[in-house]
mmCIF file of C-alpha atoms and ligand atoms in Angstrom:
data_model
loop_
_atom_site.group_PDB
_atom_site.id
_atom_site.type_symbol
_atom_site.label_atom_id
_atom_site.label_comp_id
_atom_site.label_asym_id
_atom_site.label_seq_id
_atom_site.Cartn_x
_atom_site.Cartn_y
_atom_site.Cartn_z
ATOM 1 C CA MET A 1 -0.157 0.097 -0.031
ATOM 2 C CA LYS A 2 1.183 3.611 -0.470
ATOM 3 C CA LEU A 3 0.106 6.351 1.506
ATOM 4 C CA ILE A 4 0.207 9.442 -0.281
ATOM 5 C CA ALA A 5 -0.594 12.994 1.201
ATOM 6 C CA LEU A 6 -2.611 15.652 -0.962
ATOM 7 C CA PRO A 7 -2.156 19.470 -0.079
ATOM 8 C CA ALA A 8 -5.206 20.948 0.269
ATOM 9 C CA PHE A 9 -7.170 24.256 0.550
ATOM 10 C CA SER A 10 -3.737 26.240 2.656
ATOM 11 C CA ASP A 11 -2.371 23.450 5.172
ATOM 12 C CA ASN A 12 -4.906 20.921 4.629
ATOM 13 C CA TYR A 13 -4.146 16.898 2.988
ATOM 14 C CA ILE A 14 -6.263 14.624 1.520
ATOM 15 C CA TRP A 15 -4.608 11.755 2.784
ATOM 16 C CA LEU A 16 -4.860 8.522 0.226
ATOM 17 C CA LEU A 17 -3.634 5.450 0.257
ATOM 18 C CA HIS A 18 -3.314 3.127 -2.769
ATOM 19 C CA ASP A 19 -2.367 -0.786 -4.247
ATOM 20 C CA ASP A 20 -1.813 0.514 -7.304
ATOM 21 C CA HIS A 21 -5.493 -0.726 -8.630
ATOM 22 C CA HIS A 22 -7.523 1.273 -5.658
ATOM 23 C CA ALA A 23 -7.726 4.132 -3.973
ATOM 24 C CA LEU A 24 -9.222 5.267 -0.981
ATOM 25 C CA VAL A 25 -9.491 9.224 0.506
ATOM 26 C CA VAL A 26 -9.620 10.553 3.819
ATOM 27 C CA ASP A 27 -11.686 13.841 3.989
ATOM 28 C CA PRO A 28 -11.832 15.456 0.651
ATOM 29 C CA GLY A 29 -12.524 19.437 1.418
ATOM 30 C CA GLU A 30 -11.887 19.744 -1.908
ATOM 31 C CA GLY A 31 -12.526 17.286 -5.350
ATOM 32 C CA ALA A 32 -9.848 18.649 -7.047
ATOM 33 C CA PRO A 33 -6.308 17.457 -6.466
ATOM 34 C CA VAL A 34 -7.847 14.080 -5.716
ATOM 35 C CA ARG A 35 -9.511 14.305 -9.267
ATOM 36 C CA GLN A 36 -6.035 15.527 -10.991
ATOM 37 C CA TRP A 37 -3.862 13.228 -8.675
ATOM 38 C CA LEU A 38 -6.450 10.013 -10.716
ATOM 39 C CA GLN A 39 -5.964 11.745 -13.722
ATOM 40 C CA GLN A 40 -2.313 10.708 -13.496
ATOM 41 C CA HIS A 41 -2.991 7.772 -12.512
ATOM 42 C CA PRO A 42 -5.709 5.642 -14.828
ATOM 43 C CA HIS A 43 -5.464 2.581 -13.972
ATOM 44 C CA VAL A 44 -5.907 3.214 -10.533
ATOM 45 C CA GLN A 45 -9.956 3.858 -8.761
ATOM 46 C CA LEU A 46 -11.393 5.444 -6.530
ATOM 47 C CA ASP A 47 -13.932 3.042 -4.134
ATOM 48 C CA THR A 48 -13.997 4.172 -1.178
ATOM 49 C CA ILE A 49 -13.897 7.866 0.964
ATOM 50 C CA LEU A 50 -13.819 8.176 4.444
ATOM 51 C CA VAL A 51 -14.699 11.212 6.702
ATOM 52 C CA THR A 52 -13.541 11.836 10.085
ATOM 53 C CA HIS A 53 -16.108 14.849 11.061
ATOM 54 C CA HIS A 54 -18.098 17.352 9.072
ATOM 55 C CA HIS A 55 -16.605 20.324 8.188
ATOM 56 C CA ALA A 56 -16.761 22.013 5.113
ATOM 57 C CA ASP A 57 -12.494 21.401 4.727
ATOM 58 C CA HIS A 58 -12.999 18.136 4.900
ATOM 59 C CA THR A 59 -16.317 16.843 3.437
ATOM 60 C CA GLY A 60 -16.723 19.529 0.541
ATOM 61 C CA GLY A 61 -15.395 17.241 -2.043
ATOM 62 C CA VAL A 62 -17.160 14.516 -0.988
ATOM 63 C CA ALA A 63 -20.053 14.915 -3.694
ATOM 64 C CA ASP A 64 -17.824 15.898 -6.564
ATOM 65 C CA LEU A 65 -16.082 13.075 -6.278
ATOM 66 C CA VAL A 66 -19.038 10.621 -5.714
ATOM 67 C CA SER A 67 -20.128 11.957 -8.818
ATOM 68 C CA ALA A 68 -16.688 11.209 -10.366
ATOM 69 C CA THR A 69 -16.192 7.828 -9.549
ATOM 70 C CA GLN A 70 -19.349 6.133 -7.201
ATOM 71 C CA ALA A 71 -17.065 5.739 -4.616
ATOM 72 C CA ARG A 72 -18.768 4.580 -1.156
ATOM 73 C CA VAL A 73 -18.878 7.477 1.276
ATOM 74 C CA LEU A 74 -18.138 6.085 5.180
ATOM 75 C CA ALA A 75 -19.030 8.689 7.605
ATOM 76 C CA PRO A 76 -19.115 9.285 10.818
ATOM 77 C CA ALA A 77 -22.861 8.343 12.662
ATOM 78 C CA MET A 78 -23.052 11.134 15.118
ATOM 79 C CA GLU A 79 -22.633 13.516 13.025
ATOM 80 C CA PRO A 80 -24.768 16.114 11.160
ATOM 81 C CA LEU A 81 -23.489 15.894 7.457
ATOM 82 C CA PRO A 82 -24.820 17.435 4.357
ATOM 83 C CA LEU A 83 -24.288 13.896 2.180
ATOM 84 C CA ALA A 84 -25.023 10.235 1.534
ATOM 85 C CA SER A 85 -22.671 8.204 3.904
ATOM 86 C CA THR A 86 -23.058 4.774 5.692
ATOM 87 C CA GLY A 87 -22.393 5.475 9.126
ATOM 88 C CA VAL A 88 -19.408 4.236 10.759
ATOM 89 C CA GLN A 89 -18.811 4.341 15.208
ATOM 90 C CA GLU A 90 -16.341 2.802 17.804
ATOM 91 C CA GLY A 91 -16.042 -1.248 17.459
ATOM 92 C CA ASP A 92 -17.161 -0.949 13.231
ATOM 93 C CA LEU A 93 -14.543 -3.125 11.312
ATOM 94 C CA ILE A 94 -14.176 -1.490 7.675
ATOM 95 C CA ASP A 95 -12.391 -4.032 5.027
ATOM 96 C CA TRP A 96 -11.045 -2.720 2.322
ATOM 97 C CA HIS A 97 -9.338 -4.831 -0.200
ATOM 98 C CA GLY A 98 -7.656 -7.028 2.799
ATOM 99 C CA LEU A 99 -7.077 -3.897 5.135
ATOM 100 C CA ASN A 100 -8.921 -3.926 8.043
ATOM 101 C CA LEU A 101 -9.335 -0.554 9.753
ATOM 102 C CA LYS A 102 -10.890 0.327 13.197
ATOM 103 C CA VAL A 103 -13.275 3.027 14.594
ATOM 104 C CA LEU A 104 -12.321 5.073 16.487
ATOM 105 C CA ASP A 105 -14.802 7.632 18.287
ATOM 106 C CA VAL A 106 -12.017 10.338 19.346
ATOM 107 C CA PRO A 107 -15.247 13.248 20.629
ATOM 108 C CA GLY A 108 -13.745 16.941 21.108
ATOM 109 C CA HIS A 109 -13.168 19.525 18.067
ATOM 110 C CA THR A 110 -16.611 17.775 16.930
ATOM 111 C CA ALA A 111 -19.169 15.994 19.234
ATOM 112 C CA GLY A 112 -18.404 13.141 16.196
ATOM 113 C CA HIS A 113 -15.308 13.056 15.431
ATOM 114 C CA VAL A 114 -14.102 9.531 14.189
ATOM 115 C CA ALA A 115 -10.182 8.124 13.634
ATOM 116 C CA PHE A 116 -9.270 5.038 11.540
ATOM 117 C CA TRP A 117 -6.905 2.794 12.147
ATOM 118 C CA GLY A 118 -5.209 -0.211 10.352
ATOM 119 C CA GLN A 119 -2.074 -1.772 9.632
ATOM 120 C CA PRO A 120 -1.387 -2.757 5.472
ATOM 121 C CA ALA A 121 -0.197 -6.315 5.107
ATOM 122 C CA GLY A 122 4.321 -5.850 6.187
ATOM 123 C CA GLN A 123 3.645 -2.206 6.559
ATOM 124 C CA ASP A 124 3.571 -0.081 10.033
ATOM 125 C CA PRO A 125 0.209 1.430 11.231
ATOM 126 C CA VAL A 126 -1.529 4.078 9.826
ATOM 127 C CA LEU A 127 -3.777 6.361 11.845
ATOM 128 C CA PHE A 128 -6.581 9.048 10.067
ATOM 129 C CA CYS A 129 -7.178 11.234 12.984
ATOM 130 C CA GLY A 130 -8.600 14.276 11.074
ATOM 131 C CA ASP A 131 -8.451 17.291 13.191
ATOM 132 C CA THR A 132 -8.273 15.329 16.859
ATOM 133 C CA LEU A 133 -4.556 14.883 16.689
ATOM 134 C CA PHE A 134 -1.811 17.391 15.337
ATOM 135 C CA SER A 135 1.711 16.925 14.918
ATOM 136 C CA GLY A 136 2.920 18.753 18.528
ATOM 137 C CA GLY A 137 -0.746 19.544 18.804
ATOM 138 C CA CYS A 138 -4.424 18.693 19.263
ATOM 139 C CA GLY A 139 -7.898 20.357 17.791
ATOM 140 C CA ARG A 140 -9.559 23.202 19.154
ATOM 141 C CA LEU A 141 -12.107 21.493 21.251
ATOM 142 C CA PHE A 142 -15.420 23.223 19.394
ATOM 143 C CA GLU A 143 -18.258 20.977 20.118
ATOM 144 C CA GLY A 144 -16.794 18.727 22.810
ATOM 145 C CA THR A 145 -15.537 19.500 26.122
ATOM 146 C CA PRO A 146 -11.921 19.272 28.526
ATOM 147 C CA ALA A 147 -12.052 15.504 29.723
ATOM 148 C CA GLN A 148 -13.801 14.245 26.148
ATOM 149 C CA MET A 149 -10.585 15.034 24.403
ATOM 150 C CA LEU A 150 -8.439 13.774 26.565
ATOM 151 C CA ASP A 151 -10.098 10.716 26.735
ATOM 152 C CA SER A 152 -9.739 11.021 23.036
ATOM 153 C CA LEU A 153 -6.126 11.806 23.027
ATOM 154 C CA ASP A 154 -5.442 8.528 25.570
ATOM 155 C CA ARG A 155 -6.950 6.118 23.283
ATOM 156 C CA LEU A 156 -4.663 7.229 20.583
ATOM 157 C CA ALA A 157 -1.646 7.526 22.445
ATOM 158 C CA ALA A 158 -2.702 4.323 23.394
ATOM 159 C CA LEU A 159 -1.663 2.535 19.792
ATOM 160 C CA PRO A 160 1.438 0.974 18.793
ATOM 161 C CA GLY A 161 3.839 3.872 18.933
ATOM 162 C CA ASP A 162 5.258 2.995 14.890
ATOM 163 C CA THR A 163 1.978 3.947 13.691
ATOM 164 C CA ARG A 164 1.730 6.505 11.170
ATOM 165 C CA VAL A 165 -0.284 9.440 12.177
ATOM 166 C CA CYS A 166 -1.922 11.261 9.673
ATOM 167 C CA CYS A 167 -3.271 14.672 10.818
ATOM 168 C CA ALA A 168 -5.059 16.513 7.889
ATOM 169 C CA HIS A 169 -3.274 20.023 8.766
ATOM 170 C CA GLU A 170 0.270 21.240 8.450
ATOM 171 C CA TYR A 171 -0.064 23.199 12.156
ATOM 172 C CA THR A 172 3.580 20.957 13.004
ATOM 173 C CA LEU A 173 5.303 24.330 13.110
ATOM 174 C CA SER A 174 3.246 26.575 15.003
ATOM 175 C CA ASN A 175 2.155 24.279 16.982
ATOM 176 C CA LEU A 176 5.908 23.058 17.877
ATOM 177 C CA LYS A 177 6.038 26.934 18.849
ATOM 178 C CA PHE A 178 4.173 26.598 21.756
ATOM 179 C CA ALA A 179 5.062 23.215 22.509
ATOM 180 C CA LEU A 180 8.903 25.159 23.036
ATOM 181 C CA ALA A 181 7.071 27.377 25.144
ATOM 182 C CA VAL A 182 5.743 24.812 27.754
ATOM 183 C CA ASP A 183 8.385 22.675 27.454
ATOM 184 C CA PRO A 184 11.405 24.342 26.646
ATOM 185 C CA ASP A 185 14.426 21.504 28.407
ATOM 186 C CA ASN A 186 12.768 19.010 25.546
ATOM 187 C CA THR A 187 15.950 17.820 24.116
ATOM 188 C CA ALA A 188 13.763 15.388 21.504
ATOM 189 C CA LEU A 189 11.231 18.294 21.344
ATOM 190 C CA GLN A 190 13.708 20.355 20.657
ATOM 191 C CA ALA A 191 15.225 17.880 17.860
ATOM 192 C CA TYR A 192 11.915 17.148 16.337
ATOM 193 C CA ALA A 193 11.081 20.618 16.087
ATOM 194 C CA ARG A 194 15.374 21.212 14.518
ATOM 195 C CA SER A 195 13.929 18.951 11.982
ATOM 196 C CA CYS A 196 10.484 20.069 10.814
ATOM 197 C CA HIS A 197 11.894 23.406 10.156
ATOM 198 C CA ALA A 198 14.373 21.358 7.882
ATOM 199 C CA LEU A 199 11.228 19.798 6.073
ATOM 200 C CA ARG A 200 9.123 23.010 5.506
ATOM 201 C CA ASP A 201 12.059 25.074 4.460
ATOM 202 C CA GLN A 202 12.754 22.593 1.692
ATOM 203 C CA GLY A 203 8.250 22.647 0.816
ATOM 204 C CA LEU A 204 8.083 18.880 2.093
ATOM 205 C CA PRO A 205 5.268 17.786 4.822
ATOM 206 C CA THR A 206 6.718 16.979 8.862
ATOM 207 C CA LEU A 207 3.884 14.728 8.122
ATOM 208 C CA PRO A 208 2.974 11.421 8.563
ATOM 209 C CA VAL A 209 4.938 11.283 12.027
ATOM 210 C CA ALA A 210 5.453 7.610 14.185
ATOM 211 C CA LEU A 211 3.237 8.683 17.802
ATOM 212 C CA SER A 212 6.040 7.294 19.213
ATOM 213 C CA THR A 213 7.603 10.905 18.665
ATOM 214 C CA GLU A 214 4.817 12.495 19.356
ATOM 215 C CA GLN A 215 4.203 10.561 22.867
ATOM 216 C CA ALA A 216 7.529 12.147 23.109
ATOM 217 C CA ILE A 217 7.104 15.786 22.139
ATOM 218 C CA ASN A 218 3.589 16.835 22.075
ATOM 219 C CA PRO A 219 2.669 18.340 25.287
ATOM 220 C CA PHE A 220 -0.849 17.594 24.558
ATOM 221 C CA LEU A 221 0.100 13.374 25.028
ATOM 222 C CA ARG A 222 2.197 14.779 27.850
ATOM 223 C CA SER A 223 0.293 17.218 29.673
ATOM 224 C CA ARG A 224 0.653 14.639 32.839
ATOM 225 C CA SER A 225 3.892 14.627 32.355
ATOM 226 C CA PRO A 226 5.704 16.276 35.304
ATOM 227 C CA SER A 227 7.472 18.883 32.827
ATOM 228 C CA VAL A 228 4.763 20.024 31.489
ATOM 229 C CA ALA A 229 2.297 20.004 34.537
ATOM 230 C CA THR A 230 4.338 22.563 36.322
ATOM 231 C CA ALA A 231 4.620 24.970 33.618
ATOM 232 C CA VAL A 232 0.730 24.653 32.536
ATOM 233 C CA LYS A 233 0.506 24.931 37.123
ATOM 234 C CA ASN A 234 2.478 27.896 37.198
ATOM 235 C CA ARG A 235 0.529 29.891 34.891
ATOM 236 C CA ASP A 236 -2.838 28.540 35.926
ATOM 237 C CA ALA A 237 -3.416 27.506 40.062
ATOM 238 C CA GLN A 238 -6.519 26.602 39.388
ATOM 239 C CA ALA A 239 -5.174 23.137 37.466
ATOM 240 C CA LEU A 240 -5.336 20.730 40.224
ATOM 241 C CA ASP A 241 -6.350 17.619 38.374
ATOM 242 C CA ASP A 242 -5.494 15.879 35.202
ATOM 243 C CA ILE A 243 -8.582 17.644 33.210
ATOM 244 C CA ALA A 244 -8.276 21.230 34.933
ATOM 245 C CA THR A 245 -4.402 20.966 33.933
ATOM 246 C CA PHE A 246 -5.668 20.004 29.913
ATOM 247 C CA ALA A 247 -8.247 22.588 30.041
ATOM 248 C CA ALA A 248 -6.260 25.344 31.088
ATOM 249 C CA LEU A 249 -2.787 23.624 29.039
ATOM 250 C CA ARG A 250 -5.747 24.465 26.252
ATOM 251 C CA ALA A 251 -6.514 27.349 26.926
ATOM 252 C CA TRP A 252 -3.094 28.880 27.055
ATOM 253 C CA LYS A 253 -2.401 27.544 23.313
ATOM 254 C CA ASN A 254 -5.451 29.639 22.243
ATOM 255 C CA GLU A 255 -4.262 32.853 23.357
ATOM 256 C CA PHE A 256 -0.758 31.703 22.457
ATOM 257 C CA ARG A 257 0.976 33.610 19.271
HETATM 258 ZN ZN1 ZN B 1 -12.554 19.945 11.918
HETATM 259 ZN ZN1 ZN B 2 -9.714 20.739 9.208
#
């Protein structure tokens, strides 16, 4: 299986997985980048579209691609969606040409957000996590609570460390600026920031990223670590438990420039 990040809008990625015959895409906010790729690979048939949540930058291209390809659409059962789809939720398994994709409910950014995890034969696993987990950060809490988001991130963090995390936005450098303000002595974070700057300087994506890297550098996966929890508490003395600490960390990021 080959994994490709198709850039869309200013900072979205539409993830495309293919086996030289069939393709699936995740969160096509616009159809054109996918149609263009399909034109360049005429022997590959798009047959499946996965959607993580209802926001337009993740769904805007679905109708266009369905009318061009008749692909099936699998989307969160608990989200209000402006398109015809088969609803999926926690516990569902999607069989795609021998690859089993597990559906995980990860509410927080939106109320019914889902993620998809699977392991192609002989390869590291992949995680399509939409706007829940970003490299060095996490999604804004538009519809869910801090407790829900912390629980969702805990569940993603418990996946195998070699999982390739496929986030829907290239937010890495701005997230790392914040992460370094929170956790300045984290040497893994410092080294990761240098490598991401080098990639962006060459116009390359920073994604996918190994989950084990995120576990070492992402303050939103490390809000219980002494260094992150202390930094949050120094700023907000009310951050006395895990959920309050996570909430204060997310609020700090919202204000951070
Ligand atoms: Zn979103
Ligand atoms: Zn988005």
